[in-house]
Structure formats: C-alpha cells, structure tokens
Short mmCIF file of N, CA and C and ligand atoms in Angstrom, two decimals:
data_model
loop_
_atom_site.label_atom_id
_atom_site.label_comp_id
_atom_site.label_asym_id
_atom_site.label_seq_id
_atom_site.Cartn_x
_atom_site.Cartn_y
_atom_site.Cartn_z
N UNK A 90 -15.86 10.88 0.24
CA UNK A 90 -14.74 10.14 0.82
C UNK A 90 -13.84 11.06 1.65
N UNK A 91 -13.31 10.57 2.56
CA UNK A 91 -12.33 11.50 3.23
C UNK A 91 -11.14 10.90 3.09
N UNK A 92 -10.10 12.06 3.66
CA UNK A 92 -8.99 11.77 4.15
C UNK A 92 -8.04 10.41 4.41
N UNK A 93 -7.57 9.44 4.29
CA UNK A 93 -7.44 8.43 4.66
C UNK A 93 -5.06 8.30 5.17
N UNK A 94 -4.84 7.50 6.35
CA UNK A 94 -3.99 7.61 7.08
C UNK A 94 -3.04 6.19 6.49
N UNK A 95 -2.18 6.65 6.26
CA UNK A 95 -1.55 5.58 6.19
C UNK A 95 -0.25 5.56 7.16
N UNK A 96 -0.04 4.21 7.49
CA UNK A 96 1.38 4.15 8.93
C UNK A 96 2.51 3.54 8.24
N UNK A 97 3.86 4.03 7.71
CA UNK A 97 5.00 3.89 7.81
C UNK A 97 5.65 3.54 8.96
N UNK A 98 6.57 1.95 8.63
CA UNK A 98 7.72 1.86 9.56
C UNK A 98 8.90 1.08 8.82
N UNK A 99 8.93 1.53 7.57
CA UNK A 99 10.36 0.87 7.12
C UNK A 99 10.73 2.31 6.12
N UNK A 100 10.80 1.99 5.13
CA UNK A 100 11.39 3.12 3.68
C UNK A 100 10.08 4.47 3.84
N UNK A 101 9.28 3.97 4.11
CA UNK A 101 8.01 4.84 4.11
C UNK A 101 8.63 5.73 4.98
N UNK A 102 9.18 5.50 6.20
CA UNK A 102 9.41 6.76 6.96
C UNK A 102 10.46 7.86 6.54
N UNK A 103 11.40 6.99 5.82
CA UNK A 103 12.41 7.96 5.73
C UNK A 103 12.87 8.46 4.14
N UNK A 104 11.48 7.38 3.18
CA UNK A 104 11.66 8.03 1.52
C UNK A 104 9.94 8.35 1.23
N UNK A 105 8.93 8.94 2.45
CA UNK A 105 7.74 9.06 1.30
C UNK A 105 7.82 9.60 0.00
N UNK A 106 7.52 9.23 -0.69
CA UNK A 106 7.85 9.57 -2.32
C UNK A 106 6.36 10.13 -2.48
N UNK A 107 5.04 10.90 -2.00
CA UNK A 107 3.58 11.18 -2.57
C UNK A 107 3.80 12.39 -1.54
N UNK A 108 2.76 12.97 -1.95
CA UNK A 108 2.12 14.08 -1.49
C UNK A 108 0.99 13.90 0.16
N UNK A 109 1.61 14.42 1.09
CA UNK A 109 0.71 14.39 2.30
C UNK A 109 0.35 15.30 3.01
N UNK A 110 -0.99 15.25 3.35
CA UNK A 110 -1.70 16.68 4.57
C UNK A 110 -0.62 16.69 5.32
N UNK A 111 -0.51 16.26 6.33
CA UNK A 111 0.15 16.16 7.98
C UNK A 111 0.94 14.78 8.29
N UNK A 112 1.76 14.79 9.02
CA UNK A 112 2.21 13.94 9.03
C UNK A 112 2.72 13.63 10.74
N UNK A 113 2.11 12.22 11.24
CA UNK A 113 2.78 12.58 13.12
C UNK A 113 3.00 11.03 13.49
N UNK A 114 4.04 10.83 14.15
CA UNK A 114 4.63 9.37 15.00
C UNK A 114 3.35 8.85 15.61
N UNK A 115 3.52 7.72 15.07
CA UNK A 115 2.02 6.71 15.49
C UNK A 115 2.82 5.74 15.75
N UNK A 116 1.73 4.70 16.76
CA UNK A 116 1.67 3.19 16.56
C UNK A 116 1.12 2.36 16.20
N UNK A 117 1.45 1.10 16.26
CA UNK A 117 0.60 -0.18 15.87
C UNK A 117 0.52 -0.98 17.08
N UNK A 118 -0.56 -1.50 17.65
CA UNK A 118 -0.66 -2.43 18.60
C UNK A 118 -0.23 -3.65 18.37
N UNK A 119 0.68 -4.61 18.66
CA UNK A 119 0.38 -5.94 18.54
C UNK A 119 1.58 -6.34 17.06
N UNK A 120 2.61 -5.80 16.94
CA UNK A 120 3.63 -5.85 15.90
C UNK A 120 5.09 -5.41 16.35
N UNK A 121 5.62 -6.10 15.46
CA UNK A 121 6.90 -5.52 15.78
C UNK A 121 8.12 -5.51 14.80
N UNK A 122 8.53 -4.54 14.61
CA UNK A 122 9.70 -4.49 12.86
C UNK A 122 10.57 -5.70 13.36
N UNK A 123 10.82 -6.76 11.88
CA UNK A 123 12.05 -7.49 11.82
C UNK A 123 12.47 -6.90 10.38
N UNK A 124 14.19 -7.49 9.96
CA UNK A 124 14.26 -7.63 8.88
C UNK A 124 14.39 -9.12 8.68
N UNK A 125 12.83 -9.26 8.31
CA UNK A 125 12.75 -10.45 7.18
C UNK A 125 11.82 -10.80 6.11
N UNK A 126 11.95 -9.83 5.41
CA UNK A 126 11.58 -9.85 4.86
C UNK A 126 12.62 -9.87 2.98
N UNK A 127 12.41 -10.67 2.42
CA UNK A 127 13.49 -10.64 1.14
C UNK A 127 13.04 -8.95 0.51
N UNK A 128 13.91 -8.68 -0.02
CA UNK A 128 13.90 -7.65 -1.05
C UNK A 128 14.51 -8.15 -2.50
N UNK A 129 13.63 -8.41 -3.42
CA UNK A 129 14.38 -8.41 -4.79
C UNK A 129 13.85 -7.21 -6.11
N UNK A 130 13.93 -6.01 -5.63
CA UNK A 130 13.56 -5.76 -6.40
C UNK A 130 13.79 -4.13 -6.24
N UNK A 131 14.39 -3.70 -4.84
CA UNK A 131 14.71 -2.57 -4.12
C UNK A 131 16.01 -2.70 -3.54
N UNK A 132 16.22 -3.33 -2.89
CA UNK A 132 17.85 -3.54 -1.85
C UNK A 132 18.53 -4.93 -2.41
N UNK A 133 18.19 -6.04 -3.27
CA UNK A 133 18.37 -7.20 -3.78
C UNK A 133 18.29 -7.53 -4.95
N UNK A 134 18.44 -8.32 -5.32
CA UNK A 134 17.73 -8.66 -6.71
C UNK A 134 17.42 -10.42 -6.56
N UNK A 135 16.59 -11.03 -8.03
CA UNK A 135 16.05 -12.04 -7.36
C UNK A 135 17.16 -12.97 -6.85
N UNK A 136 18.54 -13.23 -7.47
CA UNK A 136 19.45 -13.90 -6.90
C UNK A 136 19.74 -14.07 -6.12
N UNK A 137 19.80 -12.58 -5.39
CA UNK A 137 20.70 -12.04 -4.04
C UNK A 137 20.28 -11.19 -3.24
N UNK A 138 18.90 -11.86 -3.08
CA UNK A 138 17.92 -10.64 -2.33
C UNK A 138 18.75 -10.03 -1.06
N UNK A 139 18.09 -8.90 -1.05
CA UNK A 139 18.52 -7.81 -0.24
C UNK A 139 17.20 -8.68 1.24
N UNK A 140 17.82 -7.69 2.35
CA UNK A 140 16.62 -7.84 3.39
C UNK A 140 16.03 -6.10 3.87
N UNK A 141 14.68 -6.81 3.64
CA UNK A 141 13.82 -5.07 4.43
C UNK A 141 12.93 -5.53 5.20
N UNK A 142 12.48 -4.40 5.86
CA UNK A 142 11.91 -4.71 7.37
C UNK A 142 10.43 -5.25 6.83
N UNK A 143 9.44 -5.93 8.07
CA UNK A 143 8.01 -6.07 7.43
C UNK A 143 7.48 -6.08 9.26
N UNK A 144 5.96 -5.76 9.77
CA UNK A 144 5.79 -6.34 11.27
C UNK A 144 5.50 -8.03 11.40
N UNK A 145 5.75 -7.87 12.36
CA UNK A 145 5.83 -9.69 12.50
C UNK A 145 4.78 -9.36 13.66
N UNK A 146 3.89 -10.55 14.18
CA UNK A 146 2.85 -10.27 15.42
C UNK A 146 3.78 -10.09 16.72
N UNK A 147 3.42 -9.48 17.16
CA UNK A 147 4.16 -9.97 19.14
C UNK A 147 3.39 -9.17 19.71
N UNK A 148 2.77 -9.94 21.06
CA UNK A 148 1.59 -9.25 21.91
C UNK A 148 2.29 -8.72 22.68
N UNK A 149 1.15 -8.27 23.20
CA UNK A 149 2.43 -6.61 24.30
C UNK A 149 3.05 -5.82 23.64
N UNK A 150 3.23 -5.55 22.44
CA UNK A 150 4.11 -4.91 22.14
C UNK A 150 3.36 -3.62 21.04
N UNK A 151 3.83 -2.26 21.09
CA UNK A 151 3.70 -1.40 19.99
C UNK A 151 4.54 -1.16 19.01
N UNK A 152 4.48 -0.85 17.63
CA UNK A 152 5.66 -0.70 16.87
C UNK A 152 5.22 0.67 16.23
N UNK A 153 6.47 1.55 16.08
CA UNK A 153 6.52 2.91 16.13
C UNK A 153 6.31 3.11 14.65
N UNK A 154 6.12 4.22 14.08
CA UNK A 154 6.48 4.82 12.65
C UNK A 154 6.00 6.25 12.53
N UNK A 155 5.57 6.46 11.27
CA UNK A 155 4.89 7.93 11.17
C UNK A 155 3.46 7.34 10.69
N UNK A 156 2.66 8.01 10.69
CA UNK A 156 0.96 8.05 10.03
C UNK A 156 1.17 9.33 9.18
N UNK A 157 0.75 9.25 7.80
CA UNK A 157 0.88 10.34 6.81
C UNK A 157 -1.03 10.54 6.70
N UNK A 158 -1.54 11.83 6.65
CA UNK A 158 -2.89 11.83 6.25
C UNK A 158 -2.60 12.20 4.33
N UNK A 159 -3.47 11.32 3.66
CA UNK A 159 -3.38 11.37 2.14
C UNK A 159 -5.00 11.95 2.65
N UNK A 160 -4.46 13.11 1.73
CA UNK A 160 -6.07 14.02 0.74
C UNK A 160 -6.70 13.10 0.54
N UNK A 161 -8.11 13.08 0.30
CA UNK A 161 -9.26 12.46 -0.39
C UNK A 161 -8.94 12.07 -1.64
N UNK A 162 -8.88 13.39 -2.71
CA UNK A 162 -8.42 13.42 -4.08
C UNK A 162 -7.35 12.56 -4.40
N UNK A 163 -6.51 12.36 -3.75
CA UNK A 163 -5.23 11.82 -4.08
C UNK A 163 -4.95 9.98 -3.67
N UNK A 164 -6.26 9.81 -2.58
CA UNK A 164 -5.91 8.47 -1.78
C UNK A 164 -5.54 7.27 -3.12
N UNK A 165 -6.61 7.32 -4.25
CA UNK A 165 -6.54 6.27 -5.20
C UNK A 165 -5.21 6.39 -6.08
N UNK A 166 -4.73 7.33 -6.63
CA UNK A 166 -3.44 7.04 -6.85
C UNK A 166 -2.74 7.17 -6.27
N UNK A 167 -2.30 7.39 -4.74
CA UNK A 167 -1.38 7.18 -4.41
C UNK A 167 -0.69 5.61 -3.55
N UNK A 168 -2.25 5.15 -3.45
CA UNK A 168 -2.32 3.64 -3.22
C UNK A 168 -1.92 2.91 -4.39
N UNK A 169 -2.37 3.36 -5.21
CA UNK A 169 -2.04 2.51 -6.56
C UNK A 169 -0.25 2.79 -6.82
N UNK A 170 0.25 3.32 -6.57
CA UNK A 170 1.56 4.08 -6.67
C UNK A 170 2.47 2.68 -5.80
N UNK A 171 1.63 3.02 -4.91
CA UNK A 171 2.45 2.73 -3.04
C UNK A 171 1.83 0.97 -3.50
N UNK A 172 0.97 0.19 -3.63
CA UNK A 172 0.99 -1.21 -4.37
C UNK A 172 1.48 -1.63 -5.56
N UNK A 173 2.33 -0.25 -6.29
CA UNK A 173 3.67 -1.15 -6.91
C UNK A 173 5.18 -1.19 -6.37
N UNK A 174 4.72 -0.10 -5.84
CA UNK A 174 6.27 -0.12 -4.54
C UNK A 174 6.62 -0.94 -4.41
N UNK A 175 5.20 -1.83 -3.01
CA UNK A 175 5.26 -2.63 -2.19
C UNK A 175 4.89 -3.63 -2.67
N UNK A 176 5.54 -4.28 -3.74
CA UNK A 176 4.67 -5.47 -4.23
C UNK A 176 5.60 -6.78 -4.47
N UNK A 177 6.84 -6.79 -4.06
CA UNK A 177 7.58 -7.40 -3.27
C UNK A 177 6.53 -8.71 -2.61
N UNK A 178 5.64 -9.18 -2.14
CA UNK A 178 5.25 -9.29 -0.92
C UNK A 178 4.19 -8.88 -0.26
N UNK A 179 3.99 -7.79 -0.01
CA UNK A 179 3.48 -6.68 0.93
C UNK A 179 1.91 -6.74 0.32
N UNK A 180 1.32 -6.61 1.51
CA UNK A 180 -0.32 -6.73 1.08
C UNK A 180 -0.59 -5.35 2.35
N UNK A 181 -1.72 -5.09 2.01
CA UNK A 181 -2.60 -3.71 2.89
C UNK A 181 -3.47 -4.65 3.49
N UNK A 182 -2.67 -3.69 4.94
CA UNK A 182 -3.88 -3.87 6.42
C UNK A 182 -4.50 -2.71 6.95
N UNK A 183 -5.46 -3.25 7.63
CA UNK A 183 -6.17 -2.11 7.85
C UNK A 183 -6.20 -1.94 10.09
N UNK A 184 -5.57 -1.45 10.65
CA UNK A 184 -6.01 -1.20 11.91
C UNK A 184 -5.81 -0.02 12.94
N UNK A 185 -6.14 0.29 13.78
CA UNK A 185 -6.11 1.73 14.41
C UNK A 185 -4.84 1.86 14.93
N UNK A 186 -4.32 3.62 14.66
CA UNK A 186 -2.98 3.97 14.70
C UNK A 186 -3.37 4.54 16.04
N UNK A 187 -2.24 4.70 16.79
CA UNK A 187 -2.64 5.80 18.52
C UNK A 187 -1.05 6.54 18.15
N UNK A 188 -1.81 7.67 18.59
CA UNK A 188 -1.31 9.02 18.30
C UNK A 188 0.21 8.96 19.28
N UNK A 189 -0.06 8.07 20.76
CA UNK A 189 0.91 8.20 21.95
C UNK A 189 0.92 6.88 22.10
N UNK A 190 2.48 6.27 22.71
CA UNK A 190 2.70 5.42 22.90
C UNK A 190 1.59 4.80 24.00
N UNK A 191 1.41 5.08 25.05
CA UNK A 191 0.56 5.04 26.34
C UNK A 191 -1.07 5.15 26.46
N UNK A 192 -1.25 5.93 25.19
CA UNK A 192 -2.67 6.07 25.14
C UNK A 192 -3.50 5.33 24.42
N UNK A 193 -4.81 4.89 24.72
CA UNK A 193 -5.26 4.31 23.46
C UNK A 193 -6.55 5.36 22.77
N UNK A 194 -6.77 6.21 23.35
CA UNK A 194 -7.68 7.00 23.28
C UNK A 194 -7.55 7.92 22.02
N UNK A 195 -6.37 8.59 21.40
CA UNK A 195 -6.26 9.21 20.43
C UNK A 195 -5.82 8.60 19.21
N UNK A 196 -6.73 7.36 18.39
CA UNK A 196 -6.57 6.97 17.43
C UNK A 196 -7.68 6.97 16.21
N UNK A 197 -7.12 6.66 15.21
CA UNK A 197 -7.39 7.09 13.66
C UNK A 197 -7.45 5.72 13.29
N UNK A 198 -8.58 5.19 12.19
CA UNK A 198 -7.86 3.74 11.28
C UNK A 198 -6.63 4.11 10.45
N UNK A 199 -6.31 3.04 9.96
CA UNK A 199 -5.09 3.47 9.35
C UNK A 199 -5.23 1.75 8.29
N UNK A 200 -4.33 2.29 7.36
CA UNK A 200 -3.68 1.35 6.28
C UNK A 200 -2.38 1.32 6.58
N UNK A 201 -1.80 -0.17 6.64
CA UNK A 201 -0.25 -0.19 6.41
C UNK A 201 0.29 -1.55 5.65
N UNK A 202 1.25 -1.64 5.04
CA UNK A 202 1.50 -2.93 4.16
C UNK A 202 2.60 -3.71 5.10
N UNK A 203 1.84 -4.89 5.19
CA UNK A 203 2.70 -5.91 6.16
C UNK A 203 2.97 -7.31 4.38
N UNK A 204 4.49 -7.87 5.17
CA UNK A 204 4.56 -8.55 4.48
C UNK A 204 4.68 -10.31 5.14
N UNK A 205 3.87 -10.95 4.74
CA UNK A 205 3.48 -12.00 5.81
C UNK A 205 4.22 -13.32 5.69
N UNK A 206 4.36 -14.39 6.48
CA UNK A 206 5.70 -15.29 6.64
C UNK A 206 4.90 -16.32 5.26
N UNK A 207 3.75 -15.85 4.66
CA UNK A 207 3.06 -16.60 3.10
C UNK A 207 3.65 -16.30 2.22
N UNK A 208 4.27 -15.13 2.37
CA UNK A 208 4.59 -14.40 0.95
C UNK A 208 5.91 -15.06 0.39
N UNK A 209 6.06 -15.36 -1.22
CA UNK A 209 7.04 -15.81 -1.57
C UNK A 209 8.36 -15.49 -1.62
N UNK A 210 8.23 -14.12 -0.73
CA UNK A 210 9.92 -13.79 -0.51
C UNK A 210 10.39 -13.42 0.83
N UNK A 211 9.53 -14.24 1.85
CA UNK A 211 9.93 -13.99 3.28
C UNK A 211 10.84 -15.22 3.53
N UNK A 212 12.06 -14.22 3.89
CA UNK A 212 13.05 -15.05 4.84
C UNK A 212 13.32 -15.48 6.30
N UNK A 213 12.29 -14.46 6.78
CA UNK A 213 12.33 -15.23 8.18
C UNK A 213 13.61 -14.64 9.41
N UNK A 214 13.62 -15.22 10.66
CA UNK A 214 14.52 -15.14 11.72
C UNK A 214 15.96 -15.59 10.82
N UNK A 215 16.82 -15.07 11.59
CA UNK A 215 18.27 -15.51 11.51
C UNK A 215 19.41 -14.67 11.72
N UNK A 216 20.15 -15.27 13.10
CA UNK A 216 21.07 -14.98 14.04
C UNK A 216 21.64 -13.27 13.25
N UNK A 217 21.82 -12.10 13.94
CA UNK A 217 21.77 -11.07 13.44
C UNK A 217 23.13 -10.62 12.70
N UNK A 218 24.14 -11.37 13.13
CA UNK A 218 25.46 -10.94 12.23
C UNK A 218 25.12 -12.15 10.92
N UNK A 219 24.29 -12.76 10.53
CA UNK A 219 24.10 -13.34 9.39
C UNK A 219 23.00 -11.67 8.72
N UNK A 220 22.32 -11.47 9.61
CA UNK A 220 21.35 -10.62 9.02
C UNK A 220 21.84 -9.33 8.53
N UNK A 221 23.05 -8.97 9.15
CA UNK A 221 24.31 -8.00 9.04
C UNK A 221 25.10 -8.04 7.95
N UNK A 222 25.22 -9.63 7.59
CA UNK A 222 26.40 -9.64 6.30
C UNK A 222 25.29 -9.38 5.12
N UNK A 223 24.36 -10.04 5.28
CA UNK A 223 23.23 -10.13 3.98
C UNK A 223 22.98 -8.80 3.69
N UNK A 224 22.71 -7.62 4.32
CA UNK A 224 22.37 -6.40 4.22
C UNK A 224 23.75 -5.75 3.56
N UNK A 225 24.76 -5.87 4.22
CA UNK A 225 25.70 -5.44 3.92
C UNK A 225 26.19 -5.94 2.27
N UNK A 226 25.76 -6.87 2.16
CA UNK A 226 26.69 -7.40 0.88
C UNK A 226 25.79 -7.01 -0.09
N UNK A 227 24.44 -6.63 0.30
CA UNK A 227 23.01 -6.77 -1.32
C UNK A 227 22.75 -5.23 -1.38
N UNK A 228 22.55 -5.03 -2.62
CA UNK A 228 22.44 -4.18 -3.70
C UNK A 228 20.88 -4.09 -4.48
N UNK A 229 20.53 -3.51 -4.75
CA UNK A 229 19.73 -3.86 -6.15
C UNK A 229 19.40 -2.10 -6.58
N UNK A 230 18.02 -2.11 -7.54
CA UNK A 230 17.69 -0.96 -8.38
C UNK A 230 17.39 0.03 -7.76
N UNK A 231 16.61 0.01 -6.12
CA UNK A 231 16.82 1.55 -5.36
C UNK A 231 18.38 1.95 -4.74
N UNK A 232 19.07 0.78 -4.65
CA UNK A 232 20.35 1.14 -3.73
C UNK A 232 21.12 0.05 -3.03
N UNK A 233 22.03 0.94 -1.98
CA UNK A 233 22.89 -0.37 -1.21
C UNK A 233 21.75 -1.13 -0.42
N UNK A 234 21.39 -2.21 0.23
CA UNK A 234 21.14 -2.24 1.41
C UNK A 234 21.10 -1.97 2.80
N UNK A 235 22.52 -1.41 2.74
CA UNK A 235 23.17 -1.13 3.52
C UNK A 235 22.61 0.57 3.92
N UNK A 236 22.28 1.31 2.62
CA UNK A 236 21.44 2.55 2.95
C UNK A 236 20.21 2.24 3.41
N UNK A 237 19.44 1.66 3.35
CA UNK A 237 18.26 1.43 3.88
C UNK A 237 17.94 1.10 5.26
N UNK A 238 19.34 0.09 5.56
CA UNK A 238 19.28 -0.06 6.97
C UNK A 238 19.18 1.38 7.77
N UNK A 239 21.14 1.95 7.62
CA UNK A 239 21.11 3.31 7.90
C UNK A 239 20.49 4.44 8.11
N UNK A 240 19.55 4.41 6.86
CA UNK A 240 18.30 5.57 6.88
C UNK A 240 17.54 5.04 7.88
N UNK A 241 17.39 4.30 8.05
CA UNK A 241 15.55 3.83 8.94
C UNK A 241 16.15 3.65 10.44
N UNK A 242 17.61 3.54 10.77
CA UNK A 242 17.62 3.47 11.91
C UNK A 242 18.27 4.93 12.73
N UNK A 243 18.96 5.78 11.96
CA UNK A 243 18.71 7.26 11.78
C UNK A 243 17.16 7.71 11.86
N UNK A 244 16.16 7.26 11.22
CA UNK A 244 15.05 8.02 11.35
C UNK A 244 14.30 7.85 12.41
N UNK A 245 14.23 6.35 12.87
CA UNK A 245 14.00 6.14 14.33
C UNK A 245 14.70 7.00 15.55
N UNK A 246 15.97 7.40 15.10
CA UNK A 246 16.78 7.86 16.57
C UNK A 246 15.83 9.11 16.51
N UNK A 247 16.13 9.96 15.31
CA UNK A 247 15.37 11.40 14.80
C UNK A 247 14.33 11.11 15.76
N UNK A 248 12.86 10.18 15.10
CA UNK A 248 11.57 10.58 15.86
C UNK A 248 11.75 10.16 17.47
N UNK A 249 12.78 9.68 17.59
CA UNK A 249 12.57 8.80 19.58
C UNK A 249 11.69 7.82 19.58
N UNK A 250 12.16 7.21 18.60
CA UNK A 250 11.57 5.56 18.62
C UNK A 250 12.76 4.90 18.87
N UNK A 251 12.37 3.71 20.27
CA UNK A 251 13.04 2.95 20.03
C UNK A 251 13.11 1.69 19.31
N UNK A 252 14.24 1.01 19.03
CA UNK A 252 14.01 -0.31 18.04
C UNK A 252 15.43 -1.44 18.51
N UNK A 253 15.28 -1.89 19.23
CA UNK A 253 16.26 -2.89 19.59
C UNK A 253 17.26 -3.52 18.42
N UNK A 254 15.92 -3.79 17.42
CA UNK A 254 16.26 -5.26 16.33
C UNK A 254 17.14 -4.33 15.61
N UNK A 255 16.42 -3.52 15.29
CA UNK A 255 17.06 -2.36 14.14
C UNK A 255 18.73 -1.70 14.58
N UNK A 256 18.81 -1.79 15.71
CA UNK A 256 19.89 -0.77 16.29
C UNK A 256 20.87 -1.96 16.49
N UNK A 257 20.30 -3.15 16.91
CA UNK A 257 21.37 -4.08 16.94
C UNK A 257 21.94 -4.46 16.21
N UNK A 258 21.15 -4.80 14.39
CA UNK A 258 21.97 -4.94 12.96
C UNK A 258 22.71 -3.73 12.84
N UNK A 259 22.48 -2.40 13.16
CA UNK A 259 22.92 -1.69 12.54
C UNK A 259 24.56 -1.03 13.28
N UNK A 260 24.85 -1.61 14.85
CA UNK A 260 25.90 -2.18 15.59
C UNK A 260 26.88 -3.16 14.32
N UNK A 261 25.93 -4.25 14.41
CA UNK A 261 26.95 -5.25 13.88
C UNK A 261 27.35 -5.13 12.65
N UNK A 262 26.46 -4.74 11.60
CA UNK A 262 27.04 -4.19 10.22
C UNK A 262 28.22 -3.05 10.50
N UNK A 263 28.27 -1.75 11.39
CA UNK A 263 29.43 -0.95 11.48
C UNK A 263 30.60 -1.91 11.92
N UNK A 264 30.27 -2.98 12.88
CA UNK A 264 31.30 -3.72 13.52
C UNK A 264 32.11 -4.54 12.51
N UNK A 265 31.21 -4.80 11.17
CA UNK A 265 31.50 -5.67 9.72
C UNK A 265 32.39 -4.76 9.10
N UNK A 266 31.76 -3.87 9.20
CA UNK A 266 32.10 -2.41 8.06
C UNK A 266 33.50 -2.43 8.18
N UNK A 267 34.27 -2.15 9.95
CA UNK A 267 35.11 -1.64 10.74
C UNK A 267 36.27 -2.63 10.27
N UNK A 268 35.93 -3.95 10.45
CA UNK A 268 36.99 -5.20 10.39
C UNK A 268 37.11 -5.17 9.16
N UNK A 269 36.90 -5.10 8.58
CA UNK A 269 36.74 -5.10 6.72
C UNK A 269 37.73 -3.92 6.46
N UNK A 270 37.55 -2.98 7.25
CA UNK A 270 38.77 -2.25 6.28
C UNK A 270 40.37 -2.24 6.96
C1 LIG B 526 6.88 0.57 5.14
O1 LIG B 526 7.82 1.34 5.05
O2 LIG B 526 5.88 0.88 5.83
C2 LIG B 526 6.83 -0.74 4.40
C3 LIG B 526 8.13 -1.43 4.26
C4 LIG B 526 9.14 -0.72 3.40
O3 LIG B 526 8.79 -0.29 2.28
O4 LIG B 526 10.29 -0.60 3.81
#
C-alpha cells in the first residue's frame, strides 16, 4: 500500500491533529466552501448547533486547502481517527487534488470528507449576517464558533487562498462583535 493524500479545507487546515509526510496547498475541481453545514458536536451542540464549513458543487470553480501525504503505516488509523472527527455528517470522497490553481497536470487522488445537503445536520444557504449571528452566538465541546471561523479564515489569508464566503462572514461577525460592545 502506499502513501495516501488527504485535502483539508475547513478545521483540517488549521487543527491537523495526526501525523503527516509533507504537506502543500491543493485544489478541488468543481466545489466550493459554504458554512452550512450544522455542527453539534464541535462548535454547537444538538440544541444550538454551531455552523462549519462543508464543499457544496459549483462548476467553474476550484476550492483551495492543503493536501497532507499520510504514511502507508499510519493511513488506517488515522482515517479511523479522522471518521470520528468527522462524523457530524461528513462522509469520504475520493477525487484528484492539482498541485496549482491553473494547472491540471500536477495531480494526486486524494480523499476528502464532504458533508452533503442528505445529511441530517445540513443547514443549508442563509443570508450571511444570519450566518454571522449563528456562529457568533454557538459554542460547543471543541470551542467558540466564533474560533473556528477566525482560524480558517486567517489560514486562508496565510496560504493566499482566496474565499469570498469565508471573508465576508468573517467582516460581518467583527461588524456584530464591534456594535455589541
Ligand atoms: C475539513 O476540514 O476538511 C472538513 C471540515 C471540517 O472539519 O471543518
């Protein structure tokens, strides 16, 4: 067995919690980060779910993250690890990562966990200062919500990814933050 790649674009980028060879900014063809995905169990709880990101389809489009290479030795538990993480929801896909935004020529398969509009805790679209207060107000057993946003849209600026959706909640939550005090 070899090596096997997995692509981060939410907590994965900015908390891998396992052990990895190498690690380099990839894409996904044909996706694109929202937050809608519920969180009850990381940023929420089941009452008062939190929201975390998941890809949603959109053609034309690439969505950024990191690709981690997992050792051989290590791929089975650390999948097994990373499917209780993500178990929220989140199921494993399988499709080719490209190394450069522009290129299609330098890619790897890859695994990544999408969480799909089936799953019993997807919330879906909704107007972004609603998506702003919800983040802002939910909590649960990893943390604020409100850190999660922060981290992931910090880690995007870090690698030079851009993210519209992401940068625009994370506008309007400071703009929440601001009036609030
Ligand atoms: C990911 O980071 O790739 C999956 C979503 C998350 O855990 O935030």
């Amino acid at each position: 067995m070899e090596s096997v790649w997995l692509f981060g674009y939410g907590s994965l980028i900015w908390r891998p919690d396992f052990e990895f060879v190498s690690s380099k900014v990839a894409w996904v063809d044909g996706w694109t980060r929202r937050f809608w995905q519920g969180s009850h169990d990381h940023r929420g709880v089941p009452e008062a779910p939190g929201r975390v990101v998941t890809l949603v389809p959109a053609m034309d489009e690439r969505c950024g993250g990191i690709a981690f290479q997992i050792a051989a030795p290590d791929v089975a538990d650390i999948f097994n690890a990373l499917d209780y993480r993500e178990k929220n929801g989140y199921d494993r896909c399988e499709a080719p990562l490209y190394f450069a935004l522009d290129e299609s020529e330098s890619k790897v398969d890859g695994i990544f966990y999408i969480a799909n509009e089936n799953n019993f805790a997807f919330l879906g679209d909704a107007p972004i200062e609603q998506i702003a207060q919800q983040i802002g107000q939910s909590q649960g057993p990893s943390g604020s919500n409100s850190e999660y946003l922060y981290n992931l849209a910090q880690a995007l600026r870090d690698l030079d990814i851009d993210d519209e959706h992401v940068f625009e909640i994370e506008r309007e939550l400071k703009r929440l933050d601001q009036t609030a005090q």
